PDB file of N, CA and C and ligand atoms in Angstrom:
ATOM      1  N   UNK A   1       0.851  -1.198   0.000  1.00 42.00           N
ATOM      2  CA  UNK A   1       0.000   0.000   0.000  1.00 42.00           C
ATOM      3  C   UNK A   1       0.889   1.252   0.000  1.00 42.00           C
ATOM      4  N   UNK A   2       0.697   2.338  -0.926  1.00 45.00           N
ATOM      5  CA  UNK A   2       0.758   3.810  -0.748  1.00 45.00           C
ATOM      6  C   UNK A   2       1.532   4.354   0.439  1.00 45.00           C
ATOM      7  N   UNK A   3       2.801   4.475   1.309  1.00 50.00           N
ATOM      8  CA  UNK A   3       3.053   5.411   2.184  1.00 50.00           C
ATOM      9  C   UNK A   3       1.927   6.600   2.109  1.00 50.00           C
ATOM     10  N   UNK A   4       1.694   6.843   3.312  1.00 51.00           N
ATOM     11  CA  UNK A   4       0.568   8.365   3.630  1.00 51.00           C
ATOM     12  C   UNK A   4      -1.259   7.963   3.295  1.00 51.00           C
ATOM     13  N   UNK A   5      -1.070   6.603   2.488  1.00 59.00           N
ATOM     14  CA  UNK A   5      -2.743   6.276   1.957  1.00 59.00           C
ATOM     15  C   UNK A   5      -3.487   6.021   3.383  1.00 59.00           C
ATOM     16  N   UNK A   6      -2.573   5.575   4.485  1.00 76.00           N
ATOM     17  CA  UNK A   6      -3.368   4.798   5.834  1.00 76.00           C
ATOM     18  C   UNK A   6      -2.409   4.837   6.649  1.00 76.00           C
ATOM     19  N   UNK A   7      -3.152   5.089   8.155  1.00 90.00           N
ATOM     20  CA  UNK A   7      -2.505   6.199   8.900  1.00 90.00           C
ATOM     21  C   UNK A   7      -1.551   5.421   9.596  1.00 90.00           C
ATOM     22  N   UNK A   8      -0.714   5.628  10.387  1.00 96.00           N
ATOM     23  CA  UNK A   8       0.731   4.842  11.256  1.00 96.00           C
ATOM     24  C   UNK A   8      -0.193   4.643  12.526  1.00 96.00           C
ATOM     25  N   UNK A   9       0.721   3.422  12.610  1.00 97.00           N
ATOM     26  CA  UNK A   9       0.066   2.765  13.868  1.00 97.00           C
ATOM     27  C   UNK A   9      -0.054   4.031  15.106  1.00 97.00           C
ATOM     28  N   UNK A  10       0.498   4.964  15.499  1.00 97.00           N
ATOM     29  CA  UNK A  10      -0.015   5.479  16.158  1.00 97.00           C
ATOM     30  C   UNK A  10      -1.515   6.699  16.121  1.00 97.00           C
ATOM     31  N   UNK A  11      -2.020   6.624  15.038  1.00 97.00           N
ATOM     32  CA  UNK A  11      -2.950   7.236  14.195  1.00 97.00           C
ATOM     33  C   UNK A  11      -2.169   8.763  13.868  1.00 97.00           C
ATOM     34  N   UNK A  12      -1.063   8.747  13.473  1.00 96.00           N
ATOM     35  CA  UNK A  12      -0.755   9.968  12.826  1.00 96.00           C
ATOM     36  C   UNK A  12      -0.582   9.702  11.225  1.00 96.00           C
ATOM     37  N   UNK A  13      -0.366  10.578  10.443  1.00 94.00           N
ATOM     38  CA  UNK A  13      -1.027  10.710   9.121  1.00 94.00           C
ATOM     39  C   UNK A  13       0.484  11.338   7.774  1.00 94.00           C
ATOM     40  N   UNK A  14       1.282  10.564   7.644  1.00 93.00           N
ATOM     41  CA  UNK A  14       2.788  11.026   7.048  1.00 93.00           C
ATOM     42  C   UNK A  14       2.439  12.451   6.356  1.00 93.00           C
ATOM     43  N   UNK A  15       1.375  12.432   5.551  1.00 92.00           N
ATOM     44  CA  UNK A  15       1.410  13.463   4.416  1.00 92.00           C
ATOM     45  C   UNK A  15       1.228  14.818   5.454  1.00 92.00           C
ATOM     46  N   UNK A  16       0.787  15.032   6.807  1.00 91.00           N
ATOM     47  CA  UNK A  16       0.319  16.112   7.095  1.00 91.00           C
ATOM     48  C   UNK A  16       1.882  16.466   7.695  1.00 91.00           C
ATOM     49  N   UNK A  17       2.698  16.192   7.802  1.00 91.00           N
ATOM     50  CA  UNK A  17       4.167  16.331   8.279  1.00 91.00           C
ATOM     51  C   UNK A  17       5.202  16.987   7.408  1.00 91.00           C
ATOM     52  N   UNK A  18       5.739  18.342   7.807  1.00 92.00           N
ATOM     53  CA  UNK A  18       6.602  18.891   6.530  1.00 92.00           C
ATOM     54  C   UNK A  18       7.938  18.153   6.825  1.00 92.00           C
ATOM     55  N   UNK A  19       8.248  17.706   7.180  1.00 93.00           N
ATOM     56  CA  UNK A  19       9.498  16.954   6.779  1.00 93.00           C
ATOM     57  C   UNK A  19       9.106  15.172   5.431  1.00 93.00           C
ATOM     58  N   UNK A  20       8.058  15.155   5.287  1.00 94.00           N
ATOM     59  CA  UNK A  20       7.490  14.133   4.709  1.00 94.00           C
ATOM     60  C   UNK A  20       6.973  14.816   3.108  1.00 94.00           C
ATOM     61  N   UNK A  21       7.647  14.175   2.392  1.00 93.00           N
ATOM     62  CA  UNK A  21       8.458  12.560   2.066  1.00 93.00           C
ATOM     63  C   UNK A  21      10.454  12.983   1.647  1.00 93.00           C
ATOM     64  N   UNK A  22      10.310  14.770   1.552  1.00 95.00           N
ATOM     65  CA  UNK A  22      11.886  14.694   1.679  1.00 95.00           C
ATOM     66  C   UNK A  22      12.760  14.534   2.657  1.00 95.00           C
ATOM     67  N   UNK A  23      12.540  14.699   3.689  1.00 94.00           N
ATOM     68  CA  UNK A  23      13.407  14.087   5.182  1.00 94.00           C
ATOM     69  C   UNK A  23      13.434  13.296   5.422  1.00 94.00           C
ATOM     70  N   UNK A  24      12.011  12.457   5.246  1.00 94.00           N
ATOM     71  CA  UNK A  24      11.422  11.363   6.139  1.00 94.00           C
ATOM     72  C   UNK A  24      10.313  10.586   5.240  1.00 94.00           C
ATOM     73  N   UNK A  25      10.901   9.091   4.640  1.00 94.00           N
ATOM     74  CA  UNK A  25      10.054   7.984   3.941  1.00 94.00           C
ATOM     75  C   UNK A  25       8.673   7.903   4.356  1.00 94.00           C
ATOM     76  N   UNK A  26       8.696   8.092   5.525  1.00 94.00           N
ATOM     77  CA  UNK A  26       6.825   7.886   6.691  1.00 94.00           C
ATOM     78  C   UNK A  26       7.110   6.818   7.204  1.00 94.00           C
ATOM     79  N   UNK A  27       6.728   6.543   8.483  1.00 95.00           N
ATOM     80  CA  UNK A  27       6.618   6.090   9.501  1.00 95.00           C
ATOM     81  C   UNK A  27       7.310   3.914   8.921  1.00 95.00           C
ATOM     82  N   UNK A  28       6.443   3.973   8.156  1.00 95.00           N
ATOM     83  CA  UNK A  28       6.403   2.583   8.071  1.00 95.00           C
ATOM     84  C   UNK A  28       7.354   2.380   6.964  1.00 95.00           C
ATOM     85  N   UNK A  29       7.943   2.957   5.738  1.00 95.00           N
ATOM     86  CA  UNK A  29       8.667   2.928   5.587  1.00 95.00           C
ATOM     87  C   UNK A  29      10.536   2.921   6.017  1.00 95.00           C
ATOM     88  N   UNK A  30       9.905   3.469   7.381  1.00 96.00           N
ATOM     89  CA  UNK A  30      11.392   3.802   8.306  1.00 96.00           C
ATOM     90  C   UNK A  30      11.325   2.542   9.336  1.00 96.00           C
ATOM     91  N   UNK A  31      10.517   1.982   9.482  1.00 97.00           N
ATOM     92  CA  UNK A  31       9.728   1.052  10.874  1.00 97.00           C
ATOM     93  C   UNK A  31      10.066   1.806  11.900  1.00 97.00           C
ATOM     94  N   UNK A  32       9.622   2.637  12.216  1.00 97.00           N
ATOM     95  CA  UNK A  32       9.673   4.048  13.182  1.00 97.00           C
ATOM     96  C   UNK A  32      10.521   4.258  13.752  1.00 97.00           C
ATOM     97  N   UNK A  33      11.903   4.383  12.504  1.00 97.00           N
ATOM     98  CA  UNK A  33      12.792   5.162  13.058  1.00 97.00           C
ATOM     99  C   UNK A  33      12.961   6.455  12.869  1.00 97.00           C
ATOM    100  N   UNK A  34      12.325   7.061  13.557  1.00 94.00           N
ATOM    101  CA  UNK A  34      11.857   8.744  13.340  1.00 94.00           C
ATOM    102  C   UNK A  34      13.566   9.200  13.934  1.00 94.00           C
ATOM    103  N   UNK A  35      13.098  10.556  13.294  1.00 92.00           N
ATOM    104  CA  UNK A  35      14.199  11.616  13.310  1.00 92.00           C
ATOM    105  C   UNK A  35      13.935  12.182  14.305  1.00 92.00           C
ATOM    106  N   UNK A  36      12.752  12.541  15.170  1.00 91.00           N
ATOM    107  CA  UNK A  36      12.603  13.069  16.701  1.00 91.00           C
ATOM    108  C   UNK A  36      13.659  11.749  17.557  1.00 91.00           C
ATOM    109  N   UNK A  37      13.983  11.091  17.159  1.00 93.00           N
ATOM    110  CA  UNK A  37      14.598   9.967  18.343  1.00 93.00           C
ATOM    111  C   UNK A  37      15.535  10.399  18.860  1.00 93.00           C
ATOM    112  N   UNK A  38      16.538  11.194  17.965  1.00 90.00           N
ATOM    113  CA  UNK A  38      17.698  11.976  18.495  1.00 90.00           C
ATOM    114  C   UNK A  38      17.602  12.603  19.717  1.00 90.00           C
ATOM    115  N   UNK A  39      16.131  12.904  20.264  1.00 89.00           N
ATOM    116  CA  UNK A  39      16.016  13.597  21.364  1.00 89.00           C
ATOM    117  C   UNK A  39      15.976  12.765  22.426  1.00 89.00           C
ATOM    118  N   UNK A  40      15.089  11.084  21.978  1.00 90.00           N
ATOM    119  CA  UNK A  40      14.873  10.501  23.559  1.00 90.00           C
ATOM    120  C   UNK A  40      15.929   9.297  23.820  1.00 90.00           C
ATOM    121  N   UNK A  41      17.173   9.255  22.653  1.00 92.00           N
ATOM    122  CA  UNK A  41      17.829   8.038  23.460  1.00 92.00           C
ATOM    123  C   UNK A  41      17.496   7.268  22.789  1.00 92.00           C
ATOM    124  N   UNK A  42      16.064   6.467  22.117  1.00 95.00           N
ATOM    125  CA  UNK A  42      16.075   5.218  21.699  1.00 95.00           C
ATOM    126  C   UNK A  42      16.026   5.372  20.173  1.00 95.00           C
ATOM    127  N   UNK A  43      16.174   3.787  19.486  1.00 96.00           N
ATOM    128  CA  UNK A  43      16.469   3.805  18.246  1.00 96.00           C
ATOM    129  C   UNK A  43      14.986   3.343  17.586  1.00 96.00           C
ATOM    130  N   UNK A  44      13.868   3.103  18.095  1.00 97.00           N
ATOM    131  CA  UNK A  44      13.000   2.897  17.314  1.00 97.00           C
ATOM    132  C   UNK A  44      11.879   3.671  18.211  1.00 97.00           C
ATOM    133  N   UNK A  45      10.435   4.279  17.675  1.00 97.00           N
ATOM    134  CA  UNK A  45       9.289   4.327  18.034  1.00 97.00           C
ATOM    135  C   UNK A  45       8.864   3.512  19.325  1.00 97.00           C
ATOM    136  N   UNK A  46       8.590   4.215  20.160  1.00 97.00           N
ATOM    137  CA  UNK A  46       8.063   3.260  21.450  1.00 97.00           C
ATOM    138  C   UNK A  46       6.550   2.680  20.918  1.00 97.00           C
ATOM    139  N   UNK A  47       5.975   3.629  20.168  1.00 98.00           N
ATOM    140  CA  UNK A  47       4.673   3.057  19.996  1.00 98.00           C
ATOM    141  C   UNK A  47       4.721   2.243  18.885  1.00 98.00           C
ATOM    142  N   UNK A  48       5.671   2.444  17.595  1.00 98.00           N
ATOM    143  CA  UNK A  48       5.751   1.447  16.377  1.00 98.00           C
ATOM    144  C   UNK A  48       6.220   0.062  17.282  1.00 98.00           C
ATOM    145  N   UNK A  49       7.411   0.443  18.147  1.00 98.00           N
ATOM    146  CA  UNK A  49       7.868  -1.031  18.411  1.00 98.00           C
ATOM    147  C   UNK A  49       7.095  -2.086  19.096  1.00 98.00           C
ATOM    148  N   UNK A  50       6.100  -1.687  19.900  1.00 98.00           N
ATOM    149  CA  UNK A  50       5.453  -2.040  20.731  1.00 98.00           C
ATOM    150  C   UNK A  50       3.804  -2.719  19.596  1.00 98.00           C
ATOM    151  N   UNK A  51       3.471  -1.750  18.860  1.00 98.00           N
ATOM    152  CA  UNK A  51       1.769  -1.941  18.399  1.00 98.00           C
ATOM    153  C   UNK A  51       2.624  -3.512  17.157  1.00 98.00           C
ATOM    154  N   UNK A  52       3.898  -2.703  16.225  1.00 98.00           N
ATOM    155  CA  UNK A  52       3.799  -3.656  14.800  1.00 98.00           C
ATOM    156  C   UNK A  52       4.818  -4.839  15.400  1.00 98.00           C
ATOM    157  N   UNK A  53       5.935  -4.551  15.733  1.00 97.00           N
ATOM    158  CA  UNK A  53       6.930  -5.846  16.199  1.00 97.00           C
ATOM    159  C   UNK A  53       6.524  -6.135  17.330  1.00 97.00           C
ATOM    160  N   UNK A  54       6.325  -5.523  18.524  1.00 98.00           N
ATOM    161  CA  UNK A  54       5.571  -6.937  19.831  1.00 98.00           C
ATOM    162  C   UNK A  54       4.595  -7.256  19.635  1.00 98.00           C
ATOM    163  N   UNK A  55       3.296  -6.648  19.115  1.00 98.00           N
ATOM    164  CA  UNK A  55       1.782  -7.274  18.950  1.00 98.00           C
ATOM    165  C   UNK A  55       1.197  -7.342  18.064  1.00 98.00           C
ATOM    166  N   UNK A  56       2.546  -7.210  16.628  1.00 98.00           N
ATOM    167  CA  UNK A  56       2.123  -7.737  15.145  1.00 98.00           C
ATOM    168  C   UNK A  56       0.695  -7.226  14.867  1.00 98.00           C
ATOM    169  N   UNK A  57       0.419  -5.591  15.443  1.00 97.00           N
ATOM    170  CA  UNK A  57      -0.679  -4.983  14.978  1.00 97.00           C
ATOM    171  C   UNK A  57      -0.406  -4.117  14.075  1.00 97.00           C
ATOM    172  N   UNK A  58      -1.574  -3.852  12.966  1.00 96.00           N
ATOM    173  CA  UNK A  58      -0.992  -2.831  12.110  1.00 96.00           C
ATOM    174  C   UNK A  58      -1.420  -1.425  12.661  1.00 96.00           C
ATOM    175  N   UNK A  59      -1.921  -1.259  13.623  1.00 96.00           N
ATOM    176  CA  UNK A  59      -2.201   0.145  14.266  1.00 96.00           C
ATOM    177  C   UNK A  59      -2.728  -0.434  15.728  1.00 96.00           C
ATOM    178  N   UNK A  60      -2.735   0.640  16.458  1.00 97.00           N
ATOM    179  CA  UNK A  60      -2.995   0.812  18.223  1.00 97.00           C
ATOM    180  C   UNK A  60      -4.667   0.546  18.142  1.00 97.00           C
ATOM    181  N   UNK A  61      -5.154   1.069  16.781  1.00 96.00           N
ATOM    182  CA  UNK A  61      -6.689   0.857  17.358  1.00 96.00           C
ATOM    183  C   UNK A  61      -7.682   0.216  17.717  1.00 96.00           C
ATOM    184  N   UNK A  62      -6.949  -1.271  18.190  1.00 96.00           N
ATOM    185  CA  UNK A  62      -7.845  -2.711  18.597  1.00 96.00           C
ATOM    186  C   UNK A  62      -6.775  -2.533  20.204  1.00 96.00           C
ATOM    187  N   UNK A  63      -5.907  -1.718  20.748  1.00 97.00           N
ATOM    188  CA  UNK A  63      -5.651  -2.060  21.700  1.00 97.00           C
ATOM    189  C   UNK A  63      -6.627  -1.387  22.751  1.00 97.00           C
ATOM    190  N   UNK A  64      -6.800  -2.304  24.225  1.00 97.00           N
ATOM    191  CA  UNK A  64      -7.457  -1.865  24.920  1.00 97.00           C
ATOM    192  C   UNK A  64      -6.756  -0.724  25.904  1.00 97.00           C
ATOM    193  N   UNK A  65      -5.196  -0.759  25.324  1.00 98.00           N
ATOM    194  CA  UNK A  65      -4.667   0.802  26.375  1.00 98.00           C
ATOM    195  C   UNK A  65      -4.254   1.398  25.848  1.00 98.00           C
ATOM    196  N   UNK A  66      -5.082   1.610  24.239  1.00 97.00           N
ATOM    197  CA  UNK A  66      -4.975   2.883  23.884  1.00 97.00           C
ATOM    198  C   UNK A  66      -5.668   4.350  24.643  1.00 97.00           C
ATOM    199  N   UNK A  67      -5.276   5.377  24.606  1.00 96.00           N
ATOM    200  CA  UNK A  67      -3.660   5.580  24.378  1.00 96.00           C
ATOM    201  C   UNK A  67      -3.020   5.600  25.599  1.00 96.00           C
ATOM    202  N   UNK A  68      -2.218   4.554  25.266  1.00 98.00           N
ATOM    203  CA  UNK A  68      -0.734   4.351  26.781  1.00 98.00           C
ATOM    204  C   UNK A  68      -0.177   5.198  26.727  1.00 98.00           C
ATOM    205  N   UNK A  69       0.804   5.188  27.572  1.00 97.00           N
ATOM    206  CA  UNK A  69       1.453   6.093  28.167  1.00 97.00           C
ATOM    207  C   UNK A  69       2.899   6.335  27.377  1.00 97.00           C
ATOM    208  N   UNK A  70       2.796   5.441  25.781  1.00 97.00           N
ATOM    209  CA  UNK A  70       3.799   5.534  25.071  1.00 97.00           C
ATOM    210  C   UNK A  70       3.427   6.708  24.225  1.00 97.00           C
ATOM    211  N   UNK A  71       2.075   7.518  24.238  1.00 97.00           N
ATOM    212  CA  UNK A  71       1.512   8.356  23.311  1.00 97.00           C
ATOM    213  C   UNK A  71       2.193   9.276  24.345  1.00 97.00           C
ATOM    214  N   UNK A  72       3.622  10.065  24.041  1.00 94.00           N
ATOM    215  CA  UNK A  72       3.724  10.829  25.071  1.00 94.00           C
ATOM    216  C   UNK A  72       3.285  12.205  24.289  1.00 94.00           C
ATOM    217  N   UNK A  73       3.603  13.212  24.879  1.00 93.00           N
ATOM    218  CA  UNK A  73       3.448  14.861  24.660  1.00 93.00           C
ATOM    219  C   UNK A  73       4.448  14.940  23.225  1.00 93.00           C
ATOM    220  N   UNK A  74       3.960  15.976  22.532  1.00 90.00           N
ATOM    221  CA  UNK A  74       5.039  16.840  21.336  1.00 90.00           C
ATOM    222  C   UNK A  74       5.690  17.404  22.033  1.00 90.00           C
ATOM    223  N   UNK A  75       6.769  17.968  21.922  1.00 90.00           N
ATOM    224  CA  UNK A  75       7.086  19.183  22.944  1.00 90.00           C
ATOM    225  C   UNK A  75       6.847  20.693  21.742  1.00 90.00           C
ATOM    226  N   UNK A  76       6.497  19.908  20.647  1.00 90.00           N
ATOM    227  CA  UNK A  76       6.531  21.664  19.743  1.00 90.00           C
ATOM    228  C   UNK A  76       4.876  21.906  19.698  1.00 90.00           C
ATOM    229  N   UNK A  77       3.892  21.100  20.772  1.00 93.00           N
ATOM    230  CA  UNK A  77       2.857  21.615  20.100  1.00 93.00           C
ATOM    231  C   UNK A  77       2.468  22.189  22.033  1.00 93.00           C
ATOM    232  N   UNK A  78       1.642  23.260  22.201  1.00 97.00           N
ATOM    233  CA  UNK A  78       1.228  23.558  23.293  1.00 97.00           C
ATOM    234  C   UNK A  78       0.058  22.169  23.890  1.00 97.00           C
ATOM    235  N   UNK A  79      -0.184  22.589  25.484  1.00 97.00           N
ATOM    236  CA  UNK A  79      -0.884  20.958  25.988  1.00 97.00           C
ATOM    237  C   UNK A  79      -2.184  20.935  24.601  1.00 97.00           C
ATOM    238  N   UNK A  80      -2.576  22.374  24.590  1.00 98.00           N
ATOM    239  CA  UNK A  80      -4.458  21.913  23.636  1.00 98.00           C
ATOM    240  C   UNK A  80      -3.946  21.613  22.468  1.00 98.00           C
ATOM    241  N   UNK A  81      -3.144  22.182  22.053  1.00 97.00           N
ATOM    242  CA  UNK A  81      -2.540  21.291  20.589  1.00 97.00           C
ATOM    243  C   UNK A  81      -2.403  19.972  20.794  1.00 97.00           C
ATOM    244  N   UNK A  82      -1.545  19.787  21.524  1.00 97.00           N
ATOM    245  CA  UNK A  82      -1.386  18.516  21.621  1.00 97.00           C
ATOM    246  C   UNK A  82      -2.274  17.795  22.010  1.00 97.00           C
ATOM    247  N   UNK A  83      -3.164  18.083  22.826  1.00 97.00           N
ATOM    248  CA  UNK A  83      -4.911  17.373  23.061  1.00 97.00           C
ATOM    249  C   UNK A  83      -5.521  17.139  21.896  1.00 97.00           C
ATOM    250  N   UNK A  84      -5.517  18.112  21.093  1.00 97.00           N
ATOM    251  CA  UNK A  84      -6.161  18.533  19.712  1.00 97.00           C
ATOM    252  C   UNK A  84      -6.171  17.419  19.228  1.00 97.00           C
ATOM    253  N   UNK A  85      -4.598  17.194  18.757  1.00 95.00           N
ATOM    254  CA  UNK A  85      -3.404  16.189  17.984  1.00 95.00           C
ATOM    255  C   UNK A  85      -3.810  14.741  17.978  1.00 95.00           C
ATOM    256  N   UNK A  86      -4.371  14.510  19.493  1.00 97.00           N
ATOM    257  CA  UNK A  86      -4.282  13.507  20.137  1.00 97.00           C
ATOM    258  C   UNK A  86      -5.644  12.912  19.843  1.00 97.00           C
ATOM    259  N   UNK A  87      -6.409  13.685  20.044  1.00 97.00           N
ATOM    260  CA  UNK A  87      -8.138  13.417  19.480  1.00 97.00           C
ATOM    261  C   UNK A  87      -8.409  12.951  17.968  1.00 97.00           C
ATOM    262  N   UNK A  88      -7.531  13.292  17.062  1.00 96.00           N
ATOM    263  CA  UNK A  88      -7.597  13.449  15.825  1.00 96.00           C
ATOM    264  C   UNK A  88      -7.061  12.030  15.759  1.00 96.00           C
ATOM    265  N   UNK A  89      -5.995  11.804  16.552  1.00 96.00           N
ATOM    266  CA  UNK A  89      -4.935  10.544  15.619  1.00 96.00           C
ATOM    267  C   UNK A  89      -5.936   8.862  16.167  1.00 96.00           C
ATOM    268  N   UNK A  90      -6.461   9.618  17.521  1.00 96.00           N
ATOM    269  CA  UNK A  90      -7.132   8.514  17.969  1.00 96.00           C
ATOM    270  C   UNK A  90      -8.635   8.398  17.507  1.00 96.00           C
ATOM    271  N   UNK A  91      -9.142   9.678  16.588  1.00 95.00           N
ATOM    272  CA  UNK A  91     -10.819   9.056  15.733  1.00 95.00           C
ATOM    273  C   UNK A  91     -10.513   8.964  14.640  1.00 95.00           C
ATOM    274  N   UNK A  92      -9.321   8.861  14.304  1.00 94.00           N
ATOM    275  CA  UNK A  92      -8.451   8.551  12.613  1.00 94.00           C
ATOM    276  C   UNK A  92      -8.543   6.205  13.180  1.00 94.00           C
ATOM    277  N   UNK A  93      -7.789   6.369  14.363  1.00 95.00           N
ATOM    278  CA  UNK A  93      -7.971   4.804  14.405  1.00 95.00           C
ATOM    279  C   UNK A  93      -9.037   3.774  14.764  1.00 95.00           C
ATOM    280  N   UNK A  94     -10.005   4.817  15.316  1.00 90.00           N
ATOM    281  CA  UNK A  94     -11.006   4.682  15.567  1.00 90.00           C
ATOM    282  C   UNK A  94     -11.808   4.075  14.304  1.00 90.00           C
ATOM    283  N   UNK A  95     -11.798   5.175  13.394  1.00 85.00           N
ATOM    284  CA  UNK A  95     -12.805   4.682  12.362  1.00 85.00           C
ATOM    285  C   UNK A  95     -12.160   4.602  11.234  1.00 85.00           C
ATOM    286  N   UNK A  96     -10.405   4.246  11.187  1.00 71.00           N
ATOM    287  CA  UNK A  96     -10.569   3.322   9.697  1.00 71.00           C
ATOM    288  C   UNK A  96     -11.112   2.341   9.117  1.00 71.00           C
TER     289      UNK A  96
HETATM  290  S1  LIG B   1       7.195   6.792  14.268  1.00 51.30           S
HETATM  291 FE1  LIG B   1       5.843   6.431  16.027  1.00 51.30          FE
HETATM  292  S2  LIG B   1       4.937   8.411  16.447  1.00 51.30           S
HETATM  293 FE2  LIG B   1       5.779   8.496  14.382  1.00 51.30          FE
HETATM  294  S3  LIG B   1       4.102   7.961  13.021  1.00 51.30           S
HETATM  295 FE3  LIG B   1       5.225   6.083  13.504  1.00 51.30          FE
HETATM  296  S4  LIG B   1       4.156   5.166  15.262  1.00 51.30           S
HETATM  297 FE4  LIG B   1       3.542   7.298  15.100  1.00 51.30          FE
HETATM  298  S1  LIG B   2       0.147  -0.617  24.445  1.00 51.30           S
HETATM  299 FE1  LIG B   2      -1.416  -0.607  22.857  1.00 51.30          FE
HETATM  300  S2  LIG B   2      -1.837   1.577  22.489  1.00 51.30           S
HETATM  301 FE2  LIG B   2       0.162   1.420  23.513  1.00 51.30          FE
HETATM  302  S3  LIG B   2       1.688   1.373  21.865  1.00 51.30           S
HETATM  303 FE3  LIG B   2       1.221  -0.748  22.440  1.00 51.30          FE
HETATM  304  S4  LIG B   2      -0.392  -1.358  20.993  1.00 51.30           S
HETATM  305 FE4  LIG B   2      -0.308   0.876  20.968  1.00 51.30          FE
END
Protein backbone atom coordinates (compact mmCIF):
# COMPACT_ATOMS: atom_id res chain seq x y z
CA UNK A 1 0.00 0.00 0.00
CA UNK A 2 0.76 3.81 -0.75
CA UNK A 3 3.05 5.41 2.18
CA UNK A 4 0.57 8.36 3.63
CA UNK A 5 -2.74 6.28 1.96
CA UNK A 6 -3.37 4.80 5.83
CA UNK A 7 -2.51 6.20 8.90
CA UNK A 8 0.73 4.84 11.26
CA UNK A 9 0.07 2.76 13.87
CA UNK A 10 -0.01 5.48 16.16
CA UNK A 11 -2.95 7.24 14.19
CA UNK A 12 -0.76 9.97 12.83
CA UNK A 13 -1.03 10.71 9.12
CA UNK A 14 2.79 11.03 7.05
CA UNK A 15 1.41 13.46 4.42
CA UNK A 16 0.32 16.11 7.10
CA UNK A 17 4.17 16.33 8.28
CA UNK A 18 6.60 18.89 6.53
CA UNK A 19 9.50 16.95 6.78
CA UNK A 20 7.49 14.13 4.71
CA UNK A 21 8.46 12.56 2.07
CA UNK A 22 11.89 14.69 1.68
CA UNK A 23 13.41 14.09 5.18
CA UNK A 24 11.42 11.36 6.14
CA UNK A 25 10.05 7.98 3.94
CA UNK A 26 6.83 7.89 6.69
CA UNK A 27 6.62 6.09 9.50
CA UNK A 28 6.40 2.58 8.07
CA UNK A 29 8.67 2.93 5.59
CA UNK A 30 11.39 3.80 8.31
CA UNK A 31 9.73 1.05 10.87
CA UNK A 32 9.67 4.05 13.18
CA UNK A 33 12.79 5.16 13.06
CA UNK A 34 11.86 8.74 13.34
CA UNK A 35 14.20 11.62 13.31
CA UNK A 36 12.60 13.07 16.70
CA UNK A 37 14.60 9.97 18.34
CA UNK A 38 17.70 11.98 18.50
CA UNK A 39 16.02 13.60 21.36
CA UNK A 40 14.87 10.50 23.56
CA UNK A 41 17.83 8.04 23.46
CA UNK A 42 16.07 5.22 21.70
CA UNK A 43 16.47 3.80 18.25
CA UNK A 44 13.00 2.90 17.31
CA UNK A 45 9.29 4.33 18.03
CA UNK A 46 8.06 3.26 21.45
CA UNK A 47 4.67 3.06 20.00
CA UNK A 48 5.75 1.45 16.38
CA UNK A 49 7.87 -1.03 18.41
CA UNK A 50 5.45 -2.04 20.73
CA UNK A 51 1.77 -1.94 18.40
CA UNK A 52 3.80 -3.66 14.80
CA UNK A 53 6.93 -5.85 16.20
CA UNK A 54 5.57 -6.94 19.83
CA UNK A 55 1.78 -7.27 18.95
CA UNK A 56 2.12 -7.74 15.15
CA UNK A 57 -0.68 -4.98 14.98
CA UNK A 58 -0.99 -2.83 12.11
CA UNK A 59 -2.20 0.15 14.27
CA UNK A 60 -3.00 0.81 18.22
CA UNK A 61 -6.69 0.86 17.36
CA UNK A 62 -7.85 -2.71 18.60
CA UNK A 63 -5.65 -2.06 21.70
CA UNK A 64 -7.46 -1.87 24.92
CA UNK A 65 -4.67 0.80 26.37
CA UNK A 66 -4.97 2.88 23.88
CA UNK A 67 -3.66 5.58 24.38
CA UNK A 68 -0.73 4.35 26.78
CA UNK A 69 1.45 6.09 28.17
CA UNK A 70 3.80 5.53 25.07
CA UNK A 71 1.51 8.36 23.31
CA UNK A 72 3.72 10.83 25.07
CA UNK A 73 3.45 14.86 24.66
CA UNK A 74 5.04 16.84 21.34
CA UNK A 75 7.09 19.18 22.94
CA UNK A 76 6.53 21.66 19.74
CA UNK A 77 2.86 21.61 20.10
CA UNK A 78 1.23 23.56 23.29
CA UNK A 79 -0.88 20.96 25.99
CA UNK A 80 -4.46 21.91 23.64
CA UNK A 81 -2.54 21.29 20.59
CA UNK A 82 -1.39 18.52 21.62
CA UNK A 83 -4.91 17.37 23.06
CA UNK A 84 -6.16 18.53 19.71
CA UNK A 85 -3.40 16.19 17.98
CA UNK A 86 -4.28 13.51 20.14
CA UNK A 87 -8.14 13.42 19.48
CA UNK A 88 -7.60 13.45 15.83
CA UNK A 89 -4.93 10.54 15.62
CA UNK A 90 -7.13 8.51 17.97
CA UNK A 91 -10.82 9.06 15.73
CA UNK A 92 -8.45 8.55 12.61
CA UNK A 93 -7.97 4.80 14.41
CA UNK A 94 -11.01 4.68 15.57
CA UNK A 95 -12.81 4.68 12.36
CA UNK A 96 -10.57 3.32 9.70
S1 LIG B 1 7.20 6.79 14.27
FE1 LIG B 1 5.84 6.43 16.03
S2 LIG B 1 4.94 8.41 16.45
FE2 LIG B 1 5.78 8.50 14.38
S3 LIG B 1 4.10 7.96 13.02
FE3 LIG B 1 5.23 6.08 13.50
S4 LIG B 1 4.16 5.17 15.26
FE4 LIG B 1 3.54 7.30 15.10
S1 LIG C 1 0.15 -0.62 24.44
FE1 LIG C 1 -1.42 -0.61 22.86
S2 LIG C 1 -1.84 1.58 22.49
FE2 LIG C 1 0.16 1.42 23.51
S3 LIG C 1 1.69 1.37 21.87
FE3 LIG C 1 1.22 -0.75 22.44
S4 LIG C 1 -0.39 -1.36 20.99
FE4 LIG C 1 -0.31 0.88 20.97
Amino acid sequence: MKEGTNVSPCGALCPECAKYPAECAGCRSIEGRVYWLAYTGRAVCAVYECCVKGKNMRDCGACPALPCEKFTKDPTLSDKENAANLAKMLRRLKTE
